[in-house]
Amino acid sequence: MAEDAKTHPDVGSALGLLRRFWVFIRPHSAWLFSGLAVIPIVAGMATLRPLLLKRVVDEAIPAGDPEGLRTLALLFLGAVALEFSAMAVQVYCLQRSGHAAIYDLRTAIFRHVLRLPARFFDKNPLGSLLSRSTSDVEALGETLSFGVFTILTDVFMVGGILTSMFILSWQLTLLSLSVAPLLFLLVRWFSKNLRALQLEVRRAQGVQTGYLTEQLSGVSVVQLNGQEGLARDRFAGLGERYLRATKLANIFDSLLYSVMDGISAFCVALLLFFATPALLDDASWLGEATAGTLTLGLLFAFVSYLQRVFVPIREFSNKLATIQRAAASLERIYGLLDTLAEPRDAGGEDPLATWTGQVRMRDLSFSYAWGGAEDEAEAADGPVILSEVDLDIEAGEVVAVVGRTGSGKTSLGRILTQTYTGYRGSIEFVLADGSAVELRELSPDRVRRRLLMVQQDVFLFDESAGFNVTLGEAELDDEDAILTALETVQAADFIRERGGPDCAVGERGANFSVGETQLLAFARVAARSPTMLILDEATASVDSLTEQRVQKAIERLLEGRSVLVIAHRLSTVRHADKIVVLARGKVAEVGDHEALMARDGIYAELYRSGFDEASETAAASE
Amino acid sequence: MSEASADSDAPPAETPRGVVATVVFVLRFVLRYATRYWVSYLFGFLALAATNWAVVRIPTLVGEILNELEAAGSEGLARSEAAADLAVELMVWASALVIVRTFSRVLFFNPGRDIQYRVGVDLFSHLLSLQRPFYVRRKVGELVSVAANDTQSVRLLVGFAGLQVCNVLVAIPLHLWQLLRTDWVLTLWCVTPVLLGGIYMRWTVSRFYAMVRSSLERLARLSDRILESFAGVATIRSHGAEEAAVARFEVSNRDYLDLQLDVARLRAFAMPVLGFSGFVGTGLVLWVGGQRVLDDELLIGDLATFTALLMSLVSLLTSLAWVLTAVSRGTVALDRVQELLDRDPELPEASASHTLDASPRLELRELTFRHPGRDEPSLRGISAVVEPGQTLGIFGRTGSGKTTLIDILARIYSPPKGSVFIDGLDARHLELGPLRAGMAVVPQTPFLFSTTLRDNIRLLGEDAAVIAADDAARPESGLLAGLTRGRTDAVDGARAGQARVERAAGLDLRAPDPHLDAVIEAACMGPDLAALPEGLDTVVGERGVMLSGGQRQRTALARALYRRPRLLLLDDVLSAVDQATEVKLVAAIRGLSGQDGPDGQGQAPTTVIVSHRTSVLEHADEILVLDEGGLVERGTHAQLVGQGGVYAAAHEHQNEDQGGEAGRG
């Protein structure tokens, strides 16, 4: 049960979680309540049917009354029609409210995740995020539309039937239901084992599918290294595990199914066996009162009730498990929704409206362990990436930052765009009137409107080229504006060759070369024309010709704005007004190319040995 | 991957084929996989027949008892004993039903599982034998879905559907027979609405499946969108495009919701029709049957028999509707599985076997190669000779055919007849296994498995321990611990298989491995290992995400060197490595090519190395410069720089960018 406790919260906390979920259901509660309102009708009609049967057998037929028979039959058909109509309404209304709430939840999760800070994505693999936004939500949806409310229906149904049975004859009821407690225990035992088995089945299947996916993704490696036999044996081994679990589950499942199926027949037999003397004798053992009231019609009614009353018992334990699974999903979903998102601009005046592009950094220190961490004490340790950096970027100036891997140059861009928070010291954005705003006082979305960072890895969405320029933002979505942006970075030609901005870029930009992908990313910048640009130069291997085009596009982008280049290419550095050399998080040298070469320090050494092309991302996560 | 070839290789559409053809197709498959379980199926079928006999017998007995009671009236005990006896018989039948039904299900379902397992293993090992041209056309995700989901549908076809079809074949005639025997007039009355309901149900279920299929498609699209947006979250964030992304997401989300509501409507209003018709039938039993009791043409207990059999018939028809659809889905799935199983590996016939015991001599004669489905050849008329132990450099820009050349030498693509010779033998007709055993290939984008670094280099399947560890985290409860012991057996099985491999390779996995150490040294991985939390035992994460691009390339290089290859093919393997490391790696590779290789055997492997950096190629015995598949320049580094062509220009450009190359002769 330890496992159960871990993955399935108990029923109490499950209800608590569902209560919290009410926020999402409330807007659709009209559907919910309509669905709930008809439940008594469904249960009432289901209870009424056997009673009509009883009257047919006990009254109409013995009396030889065709009129009465017809009336009762019509009543029966009427009850059936009403029951099924009410049930249809109930199912539809409940599902509708469930799906609608899930729709809202899905959007809420998506919106929330997009606003989570970069730190969150460092720690959480995409796979688990995806499963929370899809499979967990699906599991919840399943429960909302079937599990929770059908249990209510079952309760009403069983309640109605039992009441009716007791009123008709409590002795016969007790008699025929005498096996019910045993049945209940049996079902519980089966279900518990089945649940654990199904967990094992899913796990075994997951491992096997994971192995399959990986081996097929790397099939060339497997083949080139002659690993086919080994892979096959491993796959078969994993398959055997799955096979064994499923076979065992089959046996349990079949037994449960058959027991449930046999039990109502058994109860009918019990009823008839004991009812026989009762019906024929004075049946004193069932109590004096019974003798007269026990009729053939009563047996008809009971036989009919017994066929229905056990069904919910079979389903109950499954439904409870579904609810618990949903609660576990909900718990994970809330774990995600409760993660603190980046603050968002509250509206009002844009404090950066008159920003000149000038930035003043004073005494700037930074560690990835600072900020974000809830616990300040824990935040204290962690490598310091930048320490006591003083750096000025004048309006319209191009500043290049160079340094070896791990010198902190990429981190600088991440701090300025508030991708990572928690810097110490001051970073001021100077406005036209000479006053300044401190970066940490600004909301990240405000900053990013004016200060754009272009990453090393260009990410293209599987949409049109135009979409990849606007990223779907309505105010940028104008064919002329897109073409102008493409023109600016000399990407218009190859886009036109492929049919204009509507051409598809393919999954992750598969239809474009690395260089073209770069140019598209630059077009994004051109379309937004930010006040300041941070350029994290790509280290990807691009052939010489494309590289020249990329270089030209960069030059155009630099025009007329403040630029911080995290430089990997010498040619870019030469265009810089100022070069800042970082070493171990400190500013080691500042000056232009000639001055720094003359100084014959770190820069000169870097220059001679070629620029560092090792991946910066590795350094960031150190 | 041209449009045309993608189309022609698309999985078969669900084209309706004739019933006979379908039956033949399914039977052929069943003969191939299911015949060995005939004993199980035979007893399963017997149990099924017994089950149905009991199912029909039980309501008949109830009716008979009620008839006895009715007849007995108040005449006393004498007659009632007959009813009591019948009630006892009923109990016996009820108990028997539990047993035979369990058997019928287990005996039908478990062979289905076995078949699924065997089909899965066959499919996987066949997929491993298929070559690159196949994998270019088909996405891995799609293949995984066939192997994981379609084999499930096949299992349902031979297990569940098999049971249900047999069940229905036995049960429906039995039910009708019992009904007709009791009263044929009433049977006609009440079975009519039920059969109509059944036909409607059949139609509804196929509509339902169509909806479910498209809702799964929309869900997949929705998941794609979510995954894509999350993967591109850095881009969305830095451009402040969050709201636009949400709006884009909402479109797919709304699409999905709309379909979900359609499904809900169907489920609420159309699905219950069959159940409804069953109750209408019951109403008719009351009405018409009651009248017939009044007319003395029917006994009153028979009404109960009728009602119960009718309900049982309704559930049979319901399952029939589902099963028919499951069968058609299963057939489609079987089609997809069979299509993969039947696929030819597309390898030319192997007429010779050649083991690379010594470094081979390579010869290209007028090699022209066109990728399947392309109009333009990727390589045109390339000729070259590489003597044993020599190094051939390949230079060219993106798309010039460098990688294609490596792929052909590695036999990832088969070379045309008479164009590639290894030790004088036509490579096209050499057996793959022995050839590849002596070669090592490092592709441009290295692929790492999500196992330990050690295993990624040695590729001996050591990660069984990783799986076992994951498994041990799972606590077990009571009885189940005993019942699922097989699970641990399976893992043990994997370990036992592992032990076999170890014995075969003559290695103890944990023993010190000097060759591994040498290889790590050669690939400059020492400092990286020191920085990793568990050194060589670090699990590198999915496709090596824990490592940087350079580290991944060097791991792949170490993997190649570990194999002590006689033929080494390197495809632009140093592109993500920094300058200083590049110098060391080039030296290490040259060290192999020098007089004494690390294996001490004295002979260097024949090497083909592709790069777009001239610094990597300087020491090659010959360099081929490719452009658009053709040879534009050839010669040694010095000759090419002297010629002042494409190579010299690139050399110039790269030198400038790398700071004049002052310190590097």
PDB file of N, CA, C and O in Angstrom, chain A residues 49 53 70 106-107 111 138 196 200 205 214 223 225 227 234 241-242 244 247 250 261 280 344 448 452 462-463 543 545, chain B residues 73 80 101 110 114 128 130 152 225 228 237-238 242-243 248 250 253 256 279 287 398 450 459 463 471 480 486-487 563:
ATOM      1  N   ARG A  49     -39.725   0.586 -12.901  1.00  0.00           N
ATOM      2  CA  ARG A  49     -39.951  -0.444 -13.917  1.00  0.00           C
ATOM      3  C   ARG A  49     -40.353  -1.817 -13.332  1.00  0.00           C
ATOM      4  O   ARG A  49     -41.415  -2.352 -13.673  1.00  0.00           O
ATOM      5  N   LEU A  53     -43.836  -4.262 -13.504  1.00  0.00           N
ATOM      6  CA  LEU A  53     -43.783  -5.684 -13.844  1.00  0.00           C
ATOM      7  C   LEU A  53     -44.570  -6.506 -12.826  1.00  0.00           C
ATOM      8  O   LEU A  53     -45.354  -7.394 -13.161  1.00  0.00           O
ATOM      9  N   ARG A  70     -52.765  -3.452 -20.923  1.00  0.00           N
ATOM     10  CA  ARG A  70     -52.302  -2.485 -21.908  1.00  0.00           C
ATOM     11  C   ARG A  70     -51.832  -1.212 -21.215  1.00  0.00           C
ATOM     12  O   ARG A  70     -50.785  -0.657 -21.539  1.00  0.00           O
ATOM     13  N   ARG A 106      -6.619  23.559 -19.632  1.00  0.00           N
ATOM     14  CA  ARG A 106      -5.511  23.354 -20.560  1.00  0.00           C
ATOM     15  C   ARG A 106      -4.886  24.696 -20.954  1.00  0.00           C
ATOM     16  O   ARG A 106      -3.677  24.862 -20.955  1.00  0.00           O
ATOM     17  N   THR A 107      -5.755  25.645 -21.261  1.00  0.00           N
ATOM     18  CA  THR A 107      -5.245  26.967 -21.616  1.00  0.00           C
ATOM     19  C   THR A 107      -4.517  27.592 -20.432  1.00  0.00           C
ATOM     20  O   THR A 107      -3.460  28.201 -20.591  1.00  0.00           O
ATOM     21  N   ARG A 111      -0.693  28.829 -20.636  1.00  0.00           N
ATOM     22  CA  ARG A 111      -0.349  30.223 -20.397  1.00  0.00           C
ATOM     23  C   ARG A 111       0.641  30.337 -19.235  1.00  0.00           C
ATOM     24  O   ARG A 111       1.607  31.080 -19.302  1.00  0.00           O
ATOM     25  N   GLU A 138      -5.764  14.875 -19.537  1.00  0.00           N
ATOM     26  CA  GLU A 138      -6.687  13.899 -20.114  1.00  0.00           C
ATOM     27  C   GLU A 138      -7.284  12.988 -19.043  1.00  0.00           C
ATOM     28  O   GLU A 138      -8.480  12.709 -19.040  1.00  0.00           O
ATOM     29  N   ALA A 196      -2.704  -2.759  -8.990  1.00  0.00           N
ATOM     30  CA  ALA A 196      -1.248  -2.867  -8.872  1.00  0.00           C
ATOM     31  C   ALA A 196      -0.669  -3.510 -10.123  1.00  0.00           C
ATOM     32  O   ALA A 196       0.373  -3.096 -10.633  1.00  0.00           O
ATOM     33  N   GLU A 200       2.006  -2.086 -13.014  1.00  0.00           N
ATOM     34  CA  GLU A 200       3.178  -2.817 -13.496  1.00  0.00           C
ATOM     35  C   GLU A 200       3.128  -2.959 -15.020  1.00  0.00           C
ATOM     36  O   GLU A 200       4.142  -2.807 -15.695  1.00  0.00           O
ATOM     37  N   GLN A 205       5.388  -1.540 -20.095  1.00  0.00           N
ATOM     38  CA  GLN A 205       5.155  -1.072 -21.445  1.00  0.00           C
ATOM     39  C   GLN A 205       5.953   0.193 -21.716  1.00  0.00           C
ATOM     40  O   GLN A 205       6.549   0.349 -22.782  1.00  0.00           O
ATOM     41  N   GLU A 214      14.288   4.618 -28.654  1.00  0.00           N
ATOM     42  CA  GLU A 214      15.681   5.022 -28.681  1.00  0.00           C
ATOM     43  C   GLU A 214      16.484   4.212 -29.695  1.00  0.00           C
ATOM     44  O   GLU A 214      17.268   4.757 -30.453  1.00  0.00           O
ATOM     45  N   GLN A 223      23.325  -0.444 -36.144  1.00  0.00           N
ATOM     46  CA  GLN A 223      23.737  -1.242 -37.296  1.00  0.00           C
ATOM     47  C   GLN A 223      25.232  -1.135 -37.563  1.00  0.00           C
ATOM     48  O   GLN A 223      25.903  -2.133 -37.795  1.00  0.00           O
ATOM     49  N   ASN A 225      27.549  -0.600 -35.595  1.00  0.00           N
ATOM     50  CA  ASN A 225      28.353  -1.257 -34.581  1.00  0.00           C
ATOM     51  C   ASN A 225      27.962  -2.719 -34.376  1.00  0.00           C
ATOM     52  O   ASN A 225      28.384  -3.345 -33.413  1.00  0.00           O
ATOM     53  N   GLN A 227      25.165  -4.138 -33.438  1.00  0.00           N
ATOM     54  CA  GLN A 227      24.498  -4.377 -32.162  1.00  0.00           C
ATOM     55  C   GLN A 227      23.113  -4.987 -32.311  1.00  0.00           C
ATOM     56  O   GLN A 227      22.355  -5.039 -31.354  1.00  0.00           O
ATOM     57  N   ARG A 234      17.595  -7.735 -25.804  1.00  0.00           N
ATOM     58  CA  ARG A 234      17.152  -6.824 -24.753  1.00  0.00           C
ATOM     59  C   ARG A 234      15.671  -6.504 -24.899  1.00  0.00           C
ATOM     60  O   ARG A 234      14.921  -6.474 -23.936  1.00  0.00           O
ATOM     61  N   ARG A 241       8.736  -9.312 -19.685  1.00  0.00           N
ATOM     62  CA  ARG A 241       8.255  -8.730 -18.447  1.00  0.00           C
ATOM     63  C   ARG A 241       6.820  -8.223 -18.639  1.00  0.00           C
ATOM     64  O   ARG A 241       5.930  -8.482 -17.835  1.00  0.00           O
ATOM     65  N   TYR A 242       6.618  -7.545 -19.738  1.00  0.00           N
ATOM     66  CA  TYR A 242       5.297  -7.022 -20.061  1.00  0.00           C
ATOM     67  C   TYR A 242       4.300  -8.165 -20.234  1.00  0.00           C
ATOM     68  O   TYR A 242       3.191  -8.140 -19.700  1.00  0.00           O
ATOM     69  N   ARG A 244       4.371 -11.211 -19.018  1.00  0.00           N
ATOM     70  CA  ARG A 244       4.028 -11.887 -17.766  1.00  0.00           C
ATOM     71  C   ARG A 244       2.985 -11.084 -16.978  1.00  0.00           C
ATOM     72  O   ARG A 244       2.011 -11.617 -16.478  1.00  0.00           O
ATOM     73  N   LYS A 247      -0.460 -11.212 -18.701  1.00  0.00           N
ATOM     74  CA  LYS A 247      -1.133 -12.505 -18.589  1.00  0.00           C
ATOM     75  C   LYS A 247      -1.765 -12.670 -17.208  1.00  0.00           C
ATOM     76  O   LYS A 247      -2.895 -13.135 -17.069  1.00  0.00           O
ATOM     77  N   ASN A 250      -4.754 -10.631 -16.940  1.00  0.00           N
ATOM     78  CA  ASN A 250      -5.847 -11.280 -17.655  1.00  0.00           C
ATOM     79  C   ASN A 250      -6.610 -12.245 -16.765  1.00  0.00           C
ATOM     80  O   ASN A 250      -7.829 -12.294 -16.779  1.00  0.00           O
ATOM     81  N   ASP A 261     -20.538 -11.770 -12.945  1.00  0.00           N
ATOM     82  CA  ASP A 261     -21.569 -12.229 -13.845  1.00  0.00           C
ATOM     83  C   ASP A 261     -22.375 -13.357 -13.206  1.00  0.00           C
ATOM     84  O   ASP A 261     -23.597 -13.424 -13.329  1.00  0.00           O
ATOM     85  N   LEU A 280     -45.444 -21.120  -0.768  1.00  0.00           N
ATOM     86  CA  LEU A 280     -46.406 -22.220  -0.758  1.00  0.00           C
ATOM     87  C   LEU A 280     -46.950 -22.523   0.633  1.00  0.00           C
ATOM     88  O   LEU A 280     -48.096 -22.883   0.785  1.00  0.00           O
ATOM     89  N   ARG A 344       4.195  40.069 -14.447  1.00  0.00           N
ATOM     90  CA  ARG A 344       3.790  40.673 -15.713  1.00  0.00           C
ATOM     91  C   ARG A 344       3.422  42.121 -15.500  1.00  0.00           C
ATOM     92  O   ARG A 344       2.960  42.515 -14.441  1.00  0.00           O
ATOM     93  N   ARG A 448      11.646  43.383 -22.394  1.00  0.00           N
ATOM     94  CA  ARG A 448      11.882  42.639 -23.623  1.00  0.00           C
ATOM     95  C   ARG A 448      11.250  43.277 -24.850  1.00  0.00           C
ATOM     96  O   ARG A 448      11.578  42.941 -25.978  1.00  0.00           O
ATOM     97  N   LEU A 452      16.056  43.253 -27.081  1.00  0.00           N
ATOM     98  CA  LEU A 452      15.846  41.936 -27.662  1.00  0.00           C
ATOM     99  C   LEU A 452      17.139  41.149 -27.685  1.00  0.00           C
ATOM    100  O   LEU A 452      18.192  41.691 -28.003  1.00  0.00           O
ATOM    101  N   ASP A 462       6.860  25.288 -36.584  1.00  0.00           N
ATOM    102  CA  ASP A 462       6.409  24.581 -37.779  1.00  0.00           C
ATOM    103  C   ASP A 462       5.213  25.296 -38.401  1.00  0.00           C
ATOM    104  O   ASP A 462       4.092  24.802 -38.395  1.00  0.00           O
ATOM    105  N   GLU A 463       5.481  26.492 -38.900  1.00  0.00           N
ATOM    106  CA  GLU A 463       4.418  27.305 -39.499  1.00  0.00           C
ATOM    107  C   GLU A 463       5.020  27.979 -40.726  1.00  0.00           C
ATOM    108  O   GLU A 463       6.054  27.551 -41.205  1.00  0.00           O
ATOM    109  N   ASP A 543      28.733  27.258 -43.779  1.00  0.00           N
ATOM    110  CA  ASP A 543      29.792  27.356 -44.769  1.00  0.00           C
ATOM    111  C   ASP A 543      30.097  28.827 -45.079  1.00  0.00           C
ATOM    112  O   ASP A 543      29.310  29.714 -44.801  1.00  0.00           O
ATOM    113  N   LEU A 545      30.159  30.820 -47.587  1.00  0.00           N
ATOM    114  CA  LEU A 545      29.315  31.719 -48.350  1.00  0.00           C
ATOM    115  C   LEU A 545      28.155  32.235 -47.516  1.00  0.00           C
ATOM    116  O   LEU A 545      27.876  33.433 -47.465  1.00  0.00           O
TER     117      LEU A 545
ATOM    118  N   GLY B  73     -49.459 -23.324  -6.885  1.00  0.00           N
ATOM    119  CA  GLY B  73     -50.484 -22.564  -6.191  1.00  0.00           C
ATOM    120  C   GLY B  73     -50.413 -22.832  -4.709  1.00  0.00           C
ATOM    121  O   GLY B  73     -49.341 -22.768  -4.108  1.00  0.00           O
ATOM    122  N   SER B  80     -43.781 -28.340  -4.630  1.00  0.00           N
ATOM    123  CA  SER B  80     -42.783 -27.294  -4.442  1.00  0.00           C
ATOM    124  C   SER B  80     -41.375 -27.868  -4.391  1.00  0.00           C
ATOM    125  O   SER B  80     -40.409 -27.187  -4.666  1.00  0.00           O
ATOM    126  N   ARG B 101     -16.599 -19.474 -17.666  1.00  0.00           N
ATOM    127  CA  ARG B 101     -16.374 -18.170 -18.282  1.00  0.00           C
ATOM    128  C   ARG B 101     -14.935 -17.718 -18.057  1.00  0.00           C
ATOM    129  O   ARG B 101     -14.283 -17.192 -18.961  1.00  0.00           O
ATOM    130  N   ASN B 110      -4.865 -15.022 -23.331  1.00  0.00           N
ATOM    131  CA  ASN B 110      -3.426 -15.192 -23.140  1.00  0.00           C
ATOM    132  C   ASN B 110      -2.649 -15.532 -24.418  1.00  0.00           C
ATOM    133  O   ASN B 110      -1.575 -14.972 -24.628  1.00  0.00           O
ATOM    134  N   ASP B 114       0.642 -13.617 -26.112  1.00  0.00           N
ATOM    135  CA  ASP B 114       1.840 -14.264 -26.638  1.00  0.00           C
ATOM    136  C   ASP B 114       2.104 -13.831 -28.067  1.00  0.00           C
ATOM    137  O   ASP B 114       3.239 -13.565 -28.456  1.00  0.00           O
ATOM    138  N   LEU B 128      15.350  -3.507 -37.376  1.00  0.00           N
ATOM    139  CA  LEU B 128      16.797  -3.325 -37.237  1.00  0.00           C
ATOM    140  C   LEU B 128      17.537  -3.740 -38.501  1.00  0.00           C
ATOM    141  O   LEU B 128      18.668  -3.329 -38.719  1.00  0.00           O
ATOM    142  N   LEU B 130      16.408  -3.126 -41.525  1.00  0.00           N
ATOM    143  CA  LEU B 130      16.100  -2.206 -42.620  1.00  0.00           C
ATOM    144  C   LEU B 130      17.147  -1.091 -42.671  1.00  0.00           C
ATOM    145  O   LEU B 130      17.719  -0.720 -41.650  1.00  0.00           O
ATOM    146  N   GLN B 152      -0.961  -3.875 -30.445  1.00  0.00           N
ATOM    147  CA  GLN B 152      -2.059  -3.999 -29.477  1.00  0.00           C
ATOM    148  C   GLN B 152      -3.363  -4.335 -30.207  1.00  0.00           C
ATOM    149  O   GLN B 152      -4.115  -5.206 -29.785  1.00  0.00           O
ATOM    150  N   ARG B 225       1.732  20.933 -30.603  1.00  0.00           N
ATOM    151  CA  ARG B 225       1.769  22.384 -30.424  1.00  0.00           C
ATOM    152  C   ARG B 225       2.305  22.737 -29.042  1.00  0.00           C
ATOM    153  O   ARG B 225       3.117  23.640 -28.899  1.00  0.00           O
ATOM    154  N   GLU B 228       6.036  21.930 -28.998  1.00  0.00           N
ATOM    155  CA  GLU B 228       6.793  22.895 -29.791  1.00  0.00           C
ATOM    156  C   GLU B 228       6.910  24.219 -29.053  1.00  0.00           C
ATOM    157  O   GLU B 228       7.989  24.815 -28.987  1.00  0.00           O
ATOM    158  N   ARG B 237       9.701  33.854 -25.086  1.00  0.00           N
ATOM    159  CA  ARG B 237       9.936  34.744 -23.958  1.00  0.00           C
ATOM    160  C   ARG B 237      10.734  35.975 -24.399  1.00  0.00           C
ATOM    161  O   ARG B 237      10.346  37.089 -24.134  1.00  0.00           O
ATOM    162  N   SER B 238      11.824  35.744 -25.126  1.00  0.00           N
ATOM    163  CA  SER B 238      12.678  36.890 -25.415  1.00  0.00           C
ATOM    164  C   SER B 238      12.022  37.850 -26.398  1.00  0.00           C
ATOM    165  O   SER B 238      12.393  39.003 -26.468  1.00  0.00           O
ATOM    166  N   GLU B 242       4.234  35.803 -25.700  1.00  0.00           N
ATOM    167  CA  GLU B 242       3.468  34.809 -24.948  1.00  0.00           C
ATOM    168  C   GLU B 242       1.989  34.799 -25.326  1.00  0.00           C
ATOM    169  O   GLU B 242       1.415  33.743 -25.561  1.00  0.00           O
ATOM    170  N   GLU B 243       1.383  35.997 -25.383  1.00  0.00           N
ATOM    171  CA  GLU B 243      -0.060  36.034 -25.654  1.00  0.00           C
ATOM    172  C   GLU B 243      -0.376  35.509 -27.049  1.00  0.00           C
ATOM    173  O   GLU B 243      -1.371  34.840 -27.266  1.00  0.00           O
ATOM    174  N   ARG B 248      -2.504  31.100 -30.422  1.00  0.00           N
ATOM    175  CA  ARG B 248      -2.248  30.044 -31.400  1.00  0.00           C
ATOM    176  C   ARG B 248      -2.650  28.692 -30.815  1.00  0.00           C
ATOM    177  O   ARG B 248      -3.261  27.857 -31.479  1.00  0.00           O
ATOM    178  N   GLU B 250      -4.858  28.212 -28.468  1.00  0.00           N
ATOM    179  CA  GLU B 250      -6.312  28.121 -28.272  1.00  0.00           C
ATOM    180  C   GLU B 250      -7.031  27.588 -29.506  1.00  0.00           C
ATOM    181  O   GLU B 250      -8.058  26.940 -29.378  1.00  0.00           O
ATOM    182  N   ASN B 253      -6.800  23.969 -29.279  1.00  0.00           N
ATOM    183  CA  ASN B 253      -7.542  23.550 -28.091  1.00  0.00           C
ATOM    184  C   ASN B 253      -9.047  23.568 -28.383  1.00  0.00           C
ATOM    185  O   ASN B 253      -9.770  22.627 -28.058  1.00  0.00           O
ATOM    186  N   TYR B 256     -10.143  20.751 -30.615  1.00  0.00           N
ATOM    187  CA  TYR B 256     -10.233  19.506 -29.869  1.00  0.00           C
ATOM    188  C   TYR B 256     -11.519  19.477 -29.052  1.00  0.00           C
ATOM    189  O   TYR B 256     -12.238  18.475 -29.036  1.00  0.00           O
ATOM    190  N   PHE B 279     -35.343  -2.445 -23.747  1.00  0.00           N
ATOM    191  CA  PHE B 279     -36.437  -2.225 -22.799  1.00  0.00           C
ATOM    192  C   PHE B 279     -37.781  -2.100 -23.505  1.00  0.00           C
ATOM    193  O   PHE B 279     -38.816  -2.480 -22.969  1.00  0.00           O
ATOM    194  N   TRP B 287     -46.763  -6.620 -22.742  1.00  0.00           N
ATOM    195  CA  TRP B 287     -48.024  -6.362 -23.429  1.00  0.00           C
ATOM    196  C   TRP B 287     -48.497  -7.600 -24.193  1.00  0.00           C
ATOM    197  O   TRP B 287     -49.480  -8.242 -23.850  1.00  0.00           O
ATOM    198  N   THR B 398      28.473  22.951 -47.257  1.00  0.00           N
ATOM    199  CA  THR B 398      27.241  22.229 -46.947  1.00  0.00           C
ATOM    200  C   THR B 398      26.558  21.818 -48.246  1.00  0.00           C
ATOM    201  O   THR B 398      26.422  22.619 -49.149  1.00  0.00           O
ATOM    202  N   SER B 450      20.637   6.834 -23.953  1.00  0.00           N
ATOM    203  CA  SER B 450      20.443   7.362 -22.594  1.00  0.00           C
ATOM    204  C   SER B 450      20.913   6.340 -21.573  1.00  0.00           C
ATOM    205  O   SER B 450      20.134   5.809 -20.804  1.00  0.00           O
ATOM    206  N   LEU B 459      29.493   0.229 -25.878  1.00  0.00           N
ATOM    207  CA  LEU B 459      28.328  -0.392 -26.519  1.00  0.00           C
ATOM    208  C   LEU B 459      28.238  -1.893 -26.234  1.00  0.00           C
ATOM    209  O   LEU B 459      28.166  -2.697 -27.147  1.00  0.00           O
ATOM    210  N   ASP B 463      23.568  -1.269 -19.614  1.00  0.00           N
ATOM    211  CA  ASP B 463      22.591  -0.498 -18.841  1.00  0.00           C
ATOM    212  C   ASP B 463      21.487  -1.337 -18.227  1.00  0.00           C
ATOM    213  O   ASP B 463      20.537  -0.813 -17.691  1.00  0.00           O
ATOM    214  N   ASP B 471      13.645  -0.153 -11.390  1.00  0.00           N
ATOM    215  CA  ASP B 471      12.624  -1.095 -11.002  1.00  0.00           C
ATOM    216  C   ASP B 471      12.583  -1.332  -9.501  1.00  0.00           C
ATOM    217  O   ASP B 471      11.522  -1.525  -8.921  1.00  0.00           O
ATOM    218  N   LEU B 480       0.715  -9.732  -4.301  1.00  0.00           N
ATOM    219  CA  LEU B 480       1.173  -9.369  -5.619  1.00  0.00           C
ATOM    220  C   LEU B 480       2.668  -9.576  -5.769  1.00  0.00           C
ATOM    221  O   LEU B 480       3.165  -9.924  -6.829  1.00  0.00           O
ATOM    222  N   GLY B 486       7.571 -12.873 -11.711  1.00  0.00           N
ATOM    223  CA  GLY B 486       8.026 -12.938 -13.090  1.00  0.00           C
ATOM    224  C   GLY B 486       8.693 -11.649 -13.543  1.00  0.00           C
ATOM    225  O   GLY B 486       9.597 -11.668 -14.350  1.00  0.00           O
ATOM    226  N   ARG B 487       8.218 -10.561 -12.983  1.00  0.00           N
ATOM    227  CA  ARG B 487       8.774  -9.276 -13.381  1.00  0.00           C
ATOM    228  C   ARG B 487      10.273  -9.217 -13.119  1.00  0.00           C
ATOM    229  O   ARG B 487      11.068  -8.858 -13.979  1.00  0.00           O
ATOM    230  N   ARG B 563      36.645   0.647 -30.902  1.00  0.00           N
ATOM    231  CA  ARG B 563      36.427  -0.547 -31.739  1.00  0.00           C
ATOM    232  C   ARG B 563      37.698  -1.013 -32.451  1.00  0.00           C
ATOM    233  O   ARG B 563      37.669  -1.981 -33.179  1.00  0.00           O
TER     234      ARG B 563
END
